[in-house]
Coordinates of C-alpha atoms and ligand atoms in Angstrom, one line a residue:
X854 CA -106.9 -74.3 37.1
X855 CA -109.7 -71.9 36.8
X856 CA -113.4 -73.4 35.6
X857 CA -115.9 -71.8 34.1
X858 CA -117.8 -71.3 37.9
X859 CA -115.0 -69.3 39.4
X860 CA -114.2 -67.1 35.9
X861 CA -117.7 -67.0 33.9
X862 CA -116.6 -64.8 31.9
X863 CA -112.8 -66.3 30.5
X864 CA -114.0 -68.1 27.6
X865 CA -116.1 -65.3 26.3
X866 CA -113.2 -62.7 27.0
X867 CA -110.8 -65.0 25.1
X868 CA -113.1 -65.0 22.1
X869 CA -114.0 -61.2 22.0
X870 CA -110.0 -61.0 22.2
X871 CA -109.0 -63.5 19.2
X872 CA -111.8 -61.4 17.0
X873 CA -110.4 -58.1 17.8
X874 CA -107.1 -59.5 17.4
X875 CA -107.9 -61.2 14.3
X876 CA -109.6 -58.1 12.5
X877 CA -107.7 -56.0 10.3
X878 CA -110.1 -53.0 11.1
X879 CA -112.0 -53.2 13.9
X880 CA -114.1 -49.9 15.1
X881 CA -116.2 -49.6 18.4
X882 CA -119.6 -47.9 19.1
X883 CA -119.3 -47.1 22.8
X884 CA -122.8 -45.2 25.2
X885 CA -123.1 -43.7 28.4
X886 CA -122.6 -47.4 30.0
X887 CA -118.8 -47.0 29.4
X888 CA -119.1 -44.0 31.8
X889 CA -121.0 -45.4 34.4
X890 CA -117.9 -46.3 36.5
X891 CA -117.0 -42.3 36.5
X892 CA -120.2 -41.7 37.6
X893 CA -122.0 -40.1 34.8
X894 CA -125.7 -41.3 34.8
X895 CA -127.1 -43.4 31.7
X896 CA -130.1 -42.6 30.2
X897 CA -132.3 -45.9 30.1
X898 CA -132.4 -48.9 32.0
X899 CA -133.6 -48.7 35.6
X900 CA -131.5 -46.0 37.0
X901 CA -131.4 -44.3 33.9
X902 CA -132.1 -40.1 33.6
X903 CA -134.5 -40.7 31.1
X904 CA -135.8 -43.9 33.4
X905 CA -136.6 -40.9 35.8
X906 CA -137.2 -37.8 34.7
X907 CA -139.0 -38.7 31.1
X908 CA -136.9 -37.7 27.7
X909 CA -136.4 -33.9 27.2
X910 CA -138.4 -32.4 24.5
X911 CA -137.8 -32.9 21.2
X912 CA -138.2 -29.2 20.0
X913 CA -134.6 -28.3 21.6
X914 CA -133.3 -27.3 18.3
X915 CA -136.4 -25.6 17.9
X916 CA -136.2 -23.4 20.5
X917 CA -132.3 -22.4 19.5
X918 CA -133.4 -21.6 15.8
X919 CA -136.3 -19.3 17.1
X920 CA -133.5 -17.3 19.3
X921 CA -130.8 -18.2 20.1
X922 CA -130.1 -15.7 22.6
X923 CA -132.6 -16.8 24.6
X924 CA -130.9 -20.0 23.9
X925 CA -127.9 -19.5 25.4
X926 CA -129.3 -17.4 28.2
X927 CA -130.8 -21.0 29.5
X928 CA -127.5 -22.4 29.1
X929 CA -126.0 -19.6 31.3
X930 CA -128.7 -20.5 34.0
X931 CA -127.9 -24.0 33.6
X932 CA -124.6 -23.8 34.1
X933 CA -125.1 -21.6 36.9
X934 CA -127.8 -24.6 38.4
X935 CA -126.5 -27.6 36.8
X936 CA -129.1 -30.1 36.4
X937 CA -127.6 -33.9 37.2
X938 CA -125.8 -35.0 34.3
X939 CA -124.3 -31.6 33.4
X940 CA -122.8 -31.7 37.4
X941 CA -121.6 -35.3 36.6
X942 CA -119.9 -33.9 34.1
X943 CA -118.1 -31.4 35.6
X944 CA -115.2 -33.4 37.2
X945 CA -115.9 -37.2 35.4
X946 CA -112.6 -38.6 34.8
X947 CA -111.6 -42.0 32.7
X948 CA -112.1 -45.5 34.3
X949 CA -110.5 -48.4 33.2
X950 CA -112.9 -49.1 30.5
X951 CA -111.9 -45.8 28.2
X952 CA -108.1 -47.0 28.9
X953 CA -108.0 -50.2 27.9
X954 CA -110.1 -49.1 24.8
X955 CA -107.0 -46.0 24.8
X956 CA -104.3 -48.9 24.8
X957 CA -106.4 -51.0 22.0
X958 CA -106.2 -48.1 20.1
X959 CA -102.5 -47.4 20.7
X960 CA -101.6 -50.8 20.1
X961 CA -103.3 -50.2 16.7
X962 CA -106.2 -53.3 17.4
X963 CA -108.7 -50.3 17.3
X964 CA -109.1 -48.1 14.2
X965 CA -111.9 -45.8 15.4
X966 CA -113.9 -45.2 17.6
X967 CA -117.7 -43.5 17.4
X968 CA -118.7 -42.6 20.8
X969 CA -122.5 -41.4 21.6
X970 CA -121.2 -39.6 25.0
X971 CA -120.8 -35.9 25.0
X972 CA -118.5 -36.4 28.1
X973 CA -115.1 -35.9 26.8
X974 CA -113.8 -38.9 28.5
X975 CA -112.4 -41.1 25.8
X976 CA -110.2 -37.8 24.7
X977 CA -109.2 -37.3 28.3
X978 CA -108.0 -40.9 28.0
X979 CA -105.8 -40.4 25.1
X980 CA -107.6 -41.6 22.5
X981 CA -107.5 -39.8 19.1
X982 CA -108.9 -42.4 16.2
X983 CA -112.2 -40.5 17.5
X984 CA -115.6 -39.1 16.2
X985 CA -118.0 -37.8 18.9
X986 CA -121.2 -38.3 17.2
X987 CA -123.4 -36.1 20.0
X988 CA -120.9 -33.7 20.4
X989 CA -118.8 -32.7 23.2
X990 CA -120.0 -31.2 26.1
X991 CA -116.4 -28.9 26.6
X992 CA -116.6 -27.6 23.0
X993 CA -118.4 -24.9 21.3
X994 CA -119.2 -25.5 17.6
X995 CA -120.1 -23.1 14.8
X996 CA -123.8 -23.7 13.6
X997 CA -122.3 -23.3 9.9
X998 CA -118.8 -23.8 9.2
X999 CA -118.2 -26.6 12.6
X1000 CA -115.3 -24.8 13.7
X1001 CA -114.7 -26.0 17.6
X1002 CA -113.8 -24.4 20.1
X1003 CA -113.0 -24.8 24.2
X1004 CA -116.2 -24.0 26.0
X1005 CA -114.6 -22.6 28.9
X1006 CA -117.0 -20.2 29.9
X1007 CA -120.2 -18.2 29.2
X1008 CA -120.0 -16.0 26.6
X1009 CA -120.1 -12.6 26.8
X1010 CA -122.7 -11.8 23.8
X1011 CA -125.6 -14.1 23.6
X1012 CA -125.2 -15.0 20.7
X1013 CA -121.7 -16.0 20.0
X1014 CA -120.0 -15.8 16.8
X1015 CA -117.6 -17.8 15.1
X1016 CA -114.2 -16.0 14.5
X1017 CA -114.0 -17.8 11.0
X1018 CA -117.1 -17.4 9.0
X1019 CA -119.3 -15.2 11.6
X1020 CA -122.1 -18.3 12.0
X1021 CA -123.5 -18.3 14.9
X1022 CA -121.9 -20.7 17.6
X1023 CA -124.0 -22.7 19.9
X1024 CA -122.7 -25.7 22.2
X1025 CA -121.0 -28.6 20.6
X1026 CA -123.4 -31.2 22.1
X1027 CA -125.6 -32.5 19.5
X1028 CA -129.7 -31.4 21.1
X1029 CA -132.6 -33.8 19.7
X1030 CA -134.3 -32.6 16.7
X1031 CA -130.5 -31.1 15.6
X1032 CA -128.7 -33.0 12.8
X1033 CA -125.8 -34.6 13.3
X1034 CA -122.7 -32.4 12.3
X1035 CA -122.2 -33.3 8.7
X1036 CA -118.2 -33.6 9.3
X1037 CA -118.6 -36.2 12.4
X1038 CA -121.4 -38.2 9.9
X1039 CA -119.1 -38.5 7.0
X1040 CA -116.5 -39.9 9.2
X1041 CA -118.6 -42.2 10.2
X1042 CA -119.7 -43.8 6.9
X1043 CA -116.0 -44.0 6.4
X1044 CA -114.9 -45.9 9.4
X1045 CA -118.2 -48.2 9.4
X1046 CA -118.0 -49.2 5.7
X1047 CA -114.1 -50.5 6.0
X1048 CA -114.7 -51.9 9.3
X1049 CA -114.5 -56.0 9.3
X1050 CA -115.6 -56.0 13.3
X1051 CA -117.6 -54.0 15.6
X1052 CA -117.3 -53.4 19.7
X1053 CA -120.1 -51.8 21.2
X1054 CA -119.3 -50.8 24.8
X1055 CA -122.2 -49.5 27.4
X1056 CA -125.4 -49.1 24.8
X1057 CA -128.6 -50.0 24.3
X1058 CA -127.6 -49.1 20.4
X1059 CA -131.6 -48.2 20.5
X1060 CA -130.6 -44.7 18.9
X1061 CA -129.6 -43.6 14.7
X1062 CA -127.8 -43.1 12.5
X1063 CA -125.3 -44.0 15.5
X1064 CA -126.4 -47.5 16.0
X1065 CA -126.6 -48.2 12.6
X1066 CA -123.1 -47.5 12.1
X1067 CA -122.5 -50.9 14.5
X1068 CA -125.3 -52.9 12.9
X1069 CA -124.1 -52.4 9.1
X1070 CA -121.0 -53.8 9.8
X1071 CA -122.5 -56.9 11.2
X1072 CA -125.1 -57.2 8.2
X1073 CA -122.2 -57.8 5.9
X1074 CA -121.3 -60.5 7.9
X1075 CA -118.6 -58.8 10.1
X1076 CA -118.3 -60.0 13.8
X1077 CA -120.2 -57.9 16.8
X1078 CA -118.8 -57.9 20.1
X1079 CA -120.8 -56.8 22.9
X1080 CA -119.5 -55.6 26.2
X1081 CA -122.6 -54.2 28.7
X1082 CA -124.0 -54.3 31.9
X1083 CA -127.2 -56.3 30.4
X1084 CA -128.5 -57.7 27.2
X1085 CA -129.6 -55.5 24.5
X1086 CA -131.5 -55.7 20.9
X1087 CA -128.2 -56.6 19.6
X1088 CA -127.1 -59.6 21.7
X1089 CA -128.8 -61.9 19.6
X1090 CA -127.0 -60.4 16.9
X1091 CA -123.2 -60.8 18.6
X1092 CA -120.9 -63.4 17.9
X1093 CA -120.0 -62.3 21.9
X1094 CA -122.0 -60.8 24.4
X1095 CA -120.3 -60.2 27.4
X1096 CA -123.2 -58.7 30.2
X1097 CA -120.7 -57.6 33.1
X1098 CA -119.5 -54.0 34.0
X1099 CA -117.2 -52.4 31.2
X1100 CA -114.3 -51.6 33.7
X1101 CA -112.9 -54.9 34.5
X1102 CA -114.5 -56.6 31.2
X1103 CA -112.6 -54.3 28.8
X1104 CA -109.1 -54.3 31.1
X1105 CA -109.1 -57.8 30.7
X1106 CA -110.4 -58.3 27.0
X1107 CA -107.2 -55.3 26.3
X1108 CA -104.6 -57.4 27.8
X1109 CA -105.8 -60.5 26.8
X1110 CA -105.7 -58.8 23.0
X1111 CA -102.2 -57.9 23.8
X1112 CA -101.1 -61.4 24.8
X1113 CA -102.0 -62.8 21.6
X1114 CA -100.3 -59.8 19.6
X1115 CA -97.7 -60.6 21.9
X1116 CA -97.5 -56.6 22.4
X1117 CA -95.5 -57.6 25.2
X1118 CA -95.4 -54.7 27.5
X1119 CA -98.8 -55.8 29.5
Ligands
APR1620 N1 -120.7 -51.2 32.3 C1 -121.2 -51.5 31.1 N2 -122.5 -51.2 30.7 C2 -123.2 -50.5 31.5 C3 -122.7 -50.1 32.8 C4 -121.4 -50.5 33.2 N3 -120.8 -50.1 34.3 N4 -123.7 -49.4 33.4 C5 -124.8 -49.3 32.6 N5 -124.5 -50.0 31.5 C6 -125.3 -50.2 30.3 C7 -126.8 -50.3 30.5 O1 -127.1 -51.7 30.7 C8 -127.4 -49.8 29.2 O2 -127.6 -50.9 28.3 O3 -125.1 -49.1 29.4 C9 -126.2 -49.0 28.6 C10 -126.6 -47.5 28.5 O4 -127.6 -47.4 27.6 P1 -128.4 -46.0 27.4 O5 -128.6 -45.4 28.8 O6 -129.5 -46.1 26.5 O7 -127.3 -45.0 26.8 P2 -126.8 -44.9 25.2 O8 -126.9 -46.3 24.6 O9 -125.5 -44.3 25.2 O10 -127.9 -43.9 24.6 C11 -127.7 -43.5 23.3 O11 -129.5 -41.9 23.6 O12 -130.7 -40.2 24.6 C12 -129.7 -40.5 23.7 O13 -128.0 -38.9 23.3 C13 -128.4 -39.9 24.2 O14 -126.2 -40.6 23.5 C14 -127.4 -41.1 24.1 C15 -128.1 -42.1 23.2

């Protein structure tokens, strides 16, 4: 018989699990936490990039209006002297926490998912019900039509062009100061407003519009469930808070979901 001192976080796990399994459309916000385990560096928090080296400046999108060869001629040197997170990016694979979220989608527990990463990792993982609201660092993305495209490698005129409509094409990831792709924003007005639940996974949910996508499903009432390393704005806000690493957490909320749908193939 397992107590509460040997398993501190069964009780909590069990409740996040009847919610999710009890919703009939649950989405999930999910941050750089959820890729911690596959060793991609968050941004706050006391190891965090930001933490360390300050936030980058705001005038990012600036600097690509005002030319964007010049642009992309930094990106060439970057990729040429990857700076951390762009190496940690390089050969990140899934952990157990973008699975499980992968077999809660597959199972049909999770409707959608809006991910602030730029890492690719919950695609890698199979997942599909998906909108990357920073982009995605592997894709290119037309600056006026959105048309995406594998970034593979450099191009070979600075600037690139989109096949479809001729717009200029700069990387997919979303820079501060650039708006957020109108295509991945209507999405996400979709999937919050039918939502009846709301996981967040591995964020400080500090940053819009993509936390607010989380917190207006709570303010009509809706259940939060919280699954992070440690205690955030929105804790007081969750009907669970569960402060341990994603990883095991979310393996063990997935197949205690599954138990209850009595999905049977654990
Ligand atoms: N498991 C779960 N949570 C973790 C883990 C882990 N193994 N490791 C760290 N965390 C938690 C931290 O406690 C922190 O609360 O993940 C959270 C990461 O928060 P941030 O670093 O603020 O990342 P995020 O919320 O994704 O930031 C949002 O800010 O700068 C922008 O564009 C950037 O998309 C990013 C956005």
């Amino acid at each position: 018989m397992t107590t509460p001192h040997d398993d501190p976080h069964g009780e909590d796990i069990r409740r996040a699990a009847a919610l999710l399994a009890d919703a009939s459309y649950c989405i999930a916000l999910t941050g750089a936490g959820i890729s911690a385990e596959s060793g991609i560096p968050t941004f706050r928090g006391k190891d965090g990039l930001w933490t360390k080296h300050g936030e980058p400046p705001l005038n990012q999108f600036d600097e690509f209006r005002d030319s964007p060869a010049d642009w992309w001629r930094n990106v060439a040197e970057r990729r040429r002297n990857p700076d951390e997170l762009t190496a940690s990016l390089v050969n990140a694979q899934p952990n157990d926490a973008h699975f499980a979220m992968a077999e809660l989608e597959r199972i049909g527990v999770l409707k959608h998912t809006i991910t602030q990463n730029v890492d690719g990792l919950h695609r890698l993982a199979g997942m599909e019900r998906l909108t990357e609201i920073h982009g995605n660092s592997r894709l290119l993305r037309c600056t006026q039509c959105t048309t995406r495209s594998p970034f593979d490698e450099i191009p070979e005129i600075f600037p690139p062009r989109c096949d479809h409509c001729g717009g200029i094409v700069k990387t997919d990831t979303v820079m501060f100061g650039e708006p957020i792709p109108p295509d991945a924003l209507e999405r996400c007005y979709r999937e919050s407003s039918r939502a009846d639940c709301v996981l967040l996974v591995g964020t400080t949910a500090v940053v819009s519009p993509a936390a607010d996508f989380a917190f207006a499903v709570g303010q009509r009432g809706h259940p939060m469930i919280e699954v992070n390393l440690d205690p955030t704005v929105i804790t007081q806000y969750c009907a669970v808070a569960l402060h341990d690493k994603a990883g095991e957490l979310m393996s063990r909320i997935a197949a205690s979901v599954k138990e209850l749908r009595g999905s049977g193939d654990q």
